[in-house]
Amino acid sequence: MADTTAPSRRTRGGGGAARRAARSAVSFETARYIERNIPNYEVLSEEALEVIEHNAEVILEEIGVNFPDNPAALKRWADAGADIDGERVRIPRGLARQLCATAPSMYTQHARNPDRNVVVGGKNLVLAPVYGPPFVRDAEGGRRYATMEDFRKFVKLGYMSKWLHHSGGTVCEPTDVAVNKRHLDMLHAHMTLSDKPYMGSVTEPSRARDSVEMSEVLFGKDFVAENTVMTSLININSPMTFDDVMMGALEVYAQAGQACIISPFIVGGAMAPVSVAGTLTQVMAEVLAGIAYSQLCRAGAPVIMGAFVTSIDMNSGAPTFGTPEASQITYGAGQLARRLGLPFRSAGGFSGSKLPDAQAAYETSNSLNMGLLSGVNFMLHACGWLEGGLVSSFEKFVMDADQLGTLHHMAAGVQMDEEAQALGAIREVGPGGHYLGCAHTQANFKTAFWKSDLLDYKPFETWSDEGARDTQTLATERVAKMLNDYQEPAMDPATREALDAYVAQKKEAEPDSFM
Amino acid sequence: MADTTAPSRRTRGGGGAARRAARSAVSFETARYIERNIPNYEVLSEEALEVIEHNAEVILEEIGVNFPDNPAALKRWADAGADIDGERVRIPRGLARQLCATAPSMYTQHARNPDRNVVVGGKNLVLAPVYGPPFVRDAEGGRRYATMEDFRKFVKLGYMSKWLHHSGGTVCEPTDVAVNKRHLDMLHAHMTLSDKPYMGSVTEPSRARDSVEMSEVLFGKDFVAENTVMTSLININSPMTFDDVMMGALEVYAQAGQACIISPFIVGGAMAPVSVAGTLTQVMAEVLAGIAYSQLCRAGAPVIMGAFVTSIDMNSGAPTFGTPEASQITYGAGQLARRLGLPFRSAGGFSGSKLPDAQAAYETSNSLNMGLLSGVNFMLHACGWLEGGLVSSFEKFVMDADQLGTLHHMAAGVQMDEEAQALGAIREVGPGGHYLGCAHTQANFKTAFWKSDLLDYKPFETWSDEGARDTQTLATERVAKMLNDYQEPAMDPATREALDAYVAQKKEAEPDSFM
């Protein structure tokens, strides 16, 4: 609904393609990634930042970090000047930060549709969907293990979501496909069902290599050698442990010039101290070590400083989302990332709720708003995340994706030209009048205010007559309509055949494994 | 639930009364008003602020504002140097701002329980409940006209809500009581069922006088003459019209030294231009004129610069809430208020949704977070608002009131002492360990993280076994429990008798009117 009237950056920019898309019945218009025209919000003082940075170096130098089962990594660290003690790597003060200096402050991730390229870093914000849940949920089918068919549906929804810039990675875990082969189907889905940028596999170094090879089929080998076409998620096993599988994938991607998010995964009180300052200190130490290691693999490899950090309910041990402490940590991490001069990944449409209900929305909005204002450059999990990341929700996907429009409009900042000042309109209307029909309103109303494509603004009586639908019900209907309207983006048939052949050949080459 | 373990400013401060309250079975602990230890967020540049302030003076000088049916007001303005043309008042550049200078930058509103006094202004944020809806809604009874019994229930819920500092005013419109008498019952309810500060009546100047007289009964005549015991809501009839009823109430309160919020009521595109800058310009002109007028009534009368401003859905004409444009206007209005040196009222738990569902929560969270960061000093409608202000929702009241806890914890800022830095804990746990059992976690977990008293953090299986309740269902149960646990705060019997007698005598003095 209403895609033809809802404002978007492209429409406002007046691009001809956007205007044509807006006139067509089925519009798959995608907004350009956000370029903030508003300031960041900073919660930590200069002095606090210096204390945290100092303490992070204390951790690296005195406590150190673990690189288990990875002799090559230990050798790289030793060659760079670190002290090695078993699997423990102690990094002299300043060395990690110095190594981080070769990482670019900004990079372009290419999409097969160049209009969908994203520039990660600076004032920009790129929005990508939920990543990782083994379950899916919708109103009709309830909660169940995710399948490849679910995965494809989420990729389609992401492709059609106007405010989503990135197709993401494991939008849900397709549990009906062998563990050692599902990355092939997932990448194939992102490459063929969408034309937005995507993420590569990280569950084995060999699967990272497959991801690079499939990208070479899609983009051409030379193009991939020269350009970044994937941004993949490398989690640190907090506290201070860099496991060999994730590091193996990082090594593959860094050496191929492909981007990685290097991200502590922290539930405060479990994987980090139960305090904001302590958690930020550990985050800083971990990302310094991880990003430094990426540069040891290949100086200049694009990386994002990640921080997946949330709080805990000490009664149940459950992670809690959209909490003020999670916000404080994210605001602080954004400041630390900017001081390091690197792109920043954090926030998302987080919630611990089991349902796409009010709890889900409170927690999600708290987190989305904080993500915008904290200067996040790459927001994974921007839509569809439910139940602490155990569930990809179809309804919540389109609900959150609609809310992402508010971030675009907020980030555009306040226009101050003469038309926006509107003194003429105020003169025209005068005391006691109204603005509904005045010339200024007529000229500007279509683009003046963000408009939801989902939420209900109707009068009570109309809403009642139409079945008194709540947000989840509206979302169920929107999911069905979008999947019904979906049309696959065009692809060169030879490329498509080559992708199909790559997947088939790889699948034939080894037996299924569900381990 | 969990009042005994949930952190609060008082518990953290270690007050003996708070500890005793925490030990009792029924705790009606109330957090102190928020004193921000975090910066404000500012979206407008210095240059933009100067343009808006300049244009606001253009409006006052060239277009002017209307004070209809109010010869005394016109005389006050003429005496002050304004140009009068019929009911139109044109105010020479700079005069309104100069008159505003006598208003205090901060004031204390006293409550009958001095522990509940609030200081309005500066870095503080006082939270007050929903104001004005003619309807109420709960899950069981649906949407219906509000009654005095509903009103009393909301006052009880407000009294028991830990994060709510103020009892508010018309928490719903008691439509079963005569229009000319309901203010007596409403004030009686706030005065007897709660001990938090409250608002006075503004629907007739005579009712404002009754509010002052009832306050004199409660606090003593001398106390009221010397102190502010009410903060009442004076809406401007935007654009640029100051109607005689509201101005009459303002005159009464200002002359009695009682505080007023002077607040444009604007749906952008209807009562103001369909642009952020234009709306802010009109808001600034209107509050300058209104606050200046309050100071003409009594120099030094406490006032709050208000801004009830939201966007519109041009398809339906419905006001829309929690939108990015509403946020931009509020951030900007906060900057303008600080430059004027006056307390600022804006934001609230706004939503256009018909139900306390995900839409309601998205919109509310957007607005609550913006309210905190925009520097709001007095937030009316902080909980319970639904359906664009037509409905006071019992469930949403407790849902929002729970979320207000996040604002308190966010506002507390980041502690940076040695305990918070937690380097000892990081050393103790080391790479690969976990923090759940470490000494630092044991010492700090009770107060480290905000904890909801309402939302569900349980594992899926437990939640399922307990009936798979959504947020609304949890809230229904919480409302029932709170009303069941409610206990009236103690009051001197003579005061209570005098209040009863005042209401009875006033009610007998004139016939019921429902106009």
Tab-separated table of N, CA and C in Angstrom, chain A residues 324-325 328, chain B residues 7-10 12 29-38 125-128 161-166 196 368-369 372 382 400-414 450:
chain	number	residue	atom	x	y	z
A	324	PRO	N	18.397	0.495	28.887
A	324	PRO	CA	19.216	1.713	28.916
A	324	PRO	C	20.710	1.414	28.985
A	325	GLU	N	21.079	0.328	29.655
A	325	GLU	CA	22.503	0.013	29.746
A	325	GLU	C	23.033	-0.416	28.378
A	328	GLN	N	23.636	2.787	26.574
A	328	GLN	CA	24.840	3.498	27.013
A	328	GLN	C	26.097	2.850	26.439
B	7	PRO	N	16.090	-1.928	40.675
B	7	PRO	CA	16.871	-0.797	41.145
B	7	PRO	C	16.051	0.485	41.058
B	8	SER	N	16.349	1.415	41.902
B	8	SER	CA	15.738	2.729	41.808
B	8	SER	C	16.749	3.707	42.348
B	9	ARG	N	16.542	4.959	42.016
B	9	ARG	CA	17.486	5.969	42.470
B	9	ARG	C	17.566	5.965	43.991
B	10	ARG	N	16.412	5.812	44.635
B	10	ARG	CA	16.434	5.856	46.093
B	10	ARG	C	17.169	4.662	46.674
B	12	ARG	N	19.425	2.941	45.255
B	12	ARG	CA	20.844	3.093	44.998
B	12	ARG	C	21.450	4.151	45.910
B	29	GLU	N	6.955	2.753	46.526
B	29	GLU	CA	8.136	3.577	46.338
B	29	GLU	C	8.015	4.396	45.043
B	30	THR	N	8.420	5.621	45.113
B	30	THR	CA	8.470	6.451	43.912
B	30	THR	C	9.883	6.970	43.714
B	31	ALA	N	10.365	6.847	42.505
B	31	ALA	CA	11.701	7.372	42.197
B	31	ALA	C	11.663	8.891	42.235
B	32	ARG	N	12.774	9.484	42.609
B	32	ARG	CA	12.918	10.924	42.535
B	32	ARG	C	12.860	11.325	41.062
B	33	TYR	N	12.382	12.569	40.797
B	33	TYR	CA	12.388	13.065	39.424
B	33	TYR	C	13.796	12.909	38.841
B	34	ILE	N	13.848	12.794	37.544
B	34	ILE	CA	15.128	12.543	36.866
B	34	ILE	C	16.001	13.798	36.890
B	35	GLU	N	17.233	13.639	37.308
B	35	GLU	CA	18.228	14.707	37.160
B	35	GLU	C	19.253	14.184	36.163
B	36	ARG	N	19.199	14.708	34.976
B	36	ARG	CA	20.023	14.149	33.899
B	36	ARG	C	21.523	14.302	34.180
B	37	ASN	N	22.203	13.208	33.983
B	37	ASN	CA	23.665	13.222	34.013
B	37	ASN	C	24.198	12.898	32.616
B	38	ILE	N	23.413	13.245	31.632
B	38	ILE	CA	23.763	13.006	30.218
B	38	ILE	C	23.473	14.288	29.443
B	125	LEU	N	13.817	16.141	34.735
B	125	LEU	CA	12.670	15.647	33.959
B	125	LEU	C	11.638	15.090	34.930
B	126	VAL	N	10.454	15.698	34.914
B	126	VAL	CA	9.327	15.259	35.742
B	126	VAL	C	8.323	14.566	34.830
B	127	LEU	N	7.890	13.382	35.233
B	127	LEU	CA	7.001	12.561	34.404
B	127	LEU	C	5.588	12.555	34.986
B	128	ALA	N	4.622	12.909	34.143
B	128	ALA	CA	3.208	12.972	34.548
B	128	ALA	C	2.368	12.156	33.560
B	161	SER	N	2.840	3.939	40.729
B	161	SER	CA	3.830	3.740	39.660
B	161	SER	C	5.165	4.359	40.069
B	162	LYS	N	6.122	3.503	40.217
B	162	LYS	CA	7.421	3.894	40.764
B	162	LYS	C	8.103	5.015	39.981
B	163	TRP	N	7.982	4.984	38.664
B	163	TRP	CA	8.748	5.909	37.825
B	163	TRP	C	7.957	7.161	37.451
B	164	LEU	N	6.779	7.323	38.038
B	164	LEU	CA	5.924	8.473	37.735
B	164	LEU	C	6.019	9.444	38.909
B	165	HIS	N	6.350	10.707	38.600
B	165	HIS	CA	6.630	11.656	39.687
B	165	HIS	C	5.451	12.543	40.010
B	166	HIS	N	4.424	12.492	39.169
B	166	HIS	CA	3.363	13.489	39.206
B	166	HIS	C	2.035	12.783	38.988
B	196	LYS	N	1.227	12.628	45.408
B	196	LYS	CA	2.131	13.239	44.434
B	196	LYS	C	1.573	14.599	44.000
B	368	LEU	N	9.168	8.774	23.738
B	368	LEU	CA	9.761	8.820	25.081
B	368	LEU	C	11.270	9.043	25.006
B	369	ASN	N	11.929	8.325	24.118
B	369	ASN	CA	13.382	8.481	23.993
B	369	ASN	C	13.740	9.890	23.547
B	372	LEU	N	13.413	12.343	26.422
B	372	LEU	CA	14.561	12.349	27.339
B	372	LEU	C	15.719	13.140	26.738
B	382	ALA	N	3.075	10.962	29.825
B	382	ALA	CA	4.192	10.010	29.819
B	382	ALA	C	3.710	8.563	29.828
B	400	ASP	N	3.560	1.683	29.698
B	400	ASP	CA	4.410	2.873	29.544
B	400	ASP	C	5.119	3.209	30.858
B	401	ALA	N	4.379	3.114	31.953
B	401	ALA	CA	4.959	3.480	33.250
B	401	ALA	C	6.173	2.609	33.545
B	402	ASP	N	6.122	1.364	33.106
B	402	ASP	CA	7.279	0.475	33.257
B	402	ASP	C	8.456	0.963	32.401
B	403	GLN	N	8.163	1.341	31.159
B	403	GLN	CA	9.226	1.833	30.268
B	403	GLN	C	9.877	3.112	30.795
B	404	LEU	N	9.145	3.890	31.575
B	404	LEU	CA	9.724	5.133	32.106
B	404	LEU	C	10.963	4.846	32.948
B	405	GLY	N	11.047	3.625	33.458
B	405	GLY	CA	12.258	3.240	34.181
B	405	GLY	C	13.498	3.301	33.310
B	406	THR	N	13.343	3.004	32.019
B	406	THR	CA	14.516	3.053	31.127
B	406	THR	C	15.051	4.485	31.041
B	407	LEU	N	14.152	5.471	31.096
B	407	LEU	CA	14.602	6.865	31.016
B	407	LEU	C	15.436	7.225	32.247
B	408	HIS	N	15.001	6.753	33.418
B	408	HIS	CA	15.761	7.033	34.642
B	408	HIS	C	17.176	6.457	34.549
B	409	HIS	N	17.278	5.217	34.099
B	409	HIS	CA	18.599	4.577	34.061
B	409	HIS	C	19.476	5.178	32.972
B	410	MET	N	18.871	5.485	31.822
B	410	MET	CA	19.655	6.137	30.762
B	410	MET	C	20.174	7.482	31.261
B	411	ALA	N	19.316	8.240	31.920
B	411	ALA	CA	19.670	9.597	32.357
B	411	ALA	C	20.748	9.604	33.427
B	412	ALA	N	20.890	8.494	34.141
B	412	ALA	CA	21.889	8.446	35.210
B	412	ALA	C	23.302	8.525	34.654
B	413	GLY	N	23.457	8.254	33.364
B	413	GLY	CA	24.786	8.341	32.755
B	413	GLY	C	25.650	7.147	33.129
B	414	VAL	N	26.888	7.210	32.693
B	414	VAL	CA	27.811	6.085	32.848
B	414	VAL	C	28.728	6.335	34.040
B	450	TRP	N	18.786	-1.879	34.573
B	450	TRP	CA	17.350	-1.667	34.718
B	450	TRP	C	16.629	-2.980	34.475
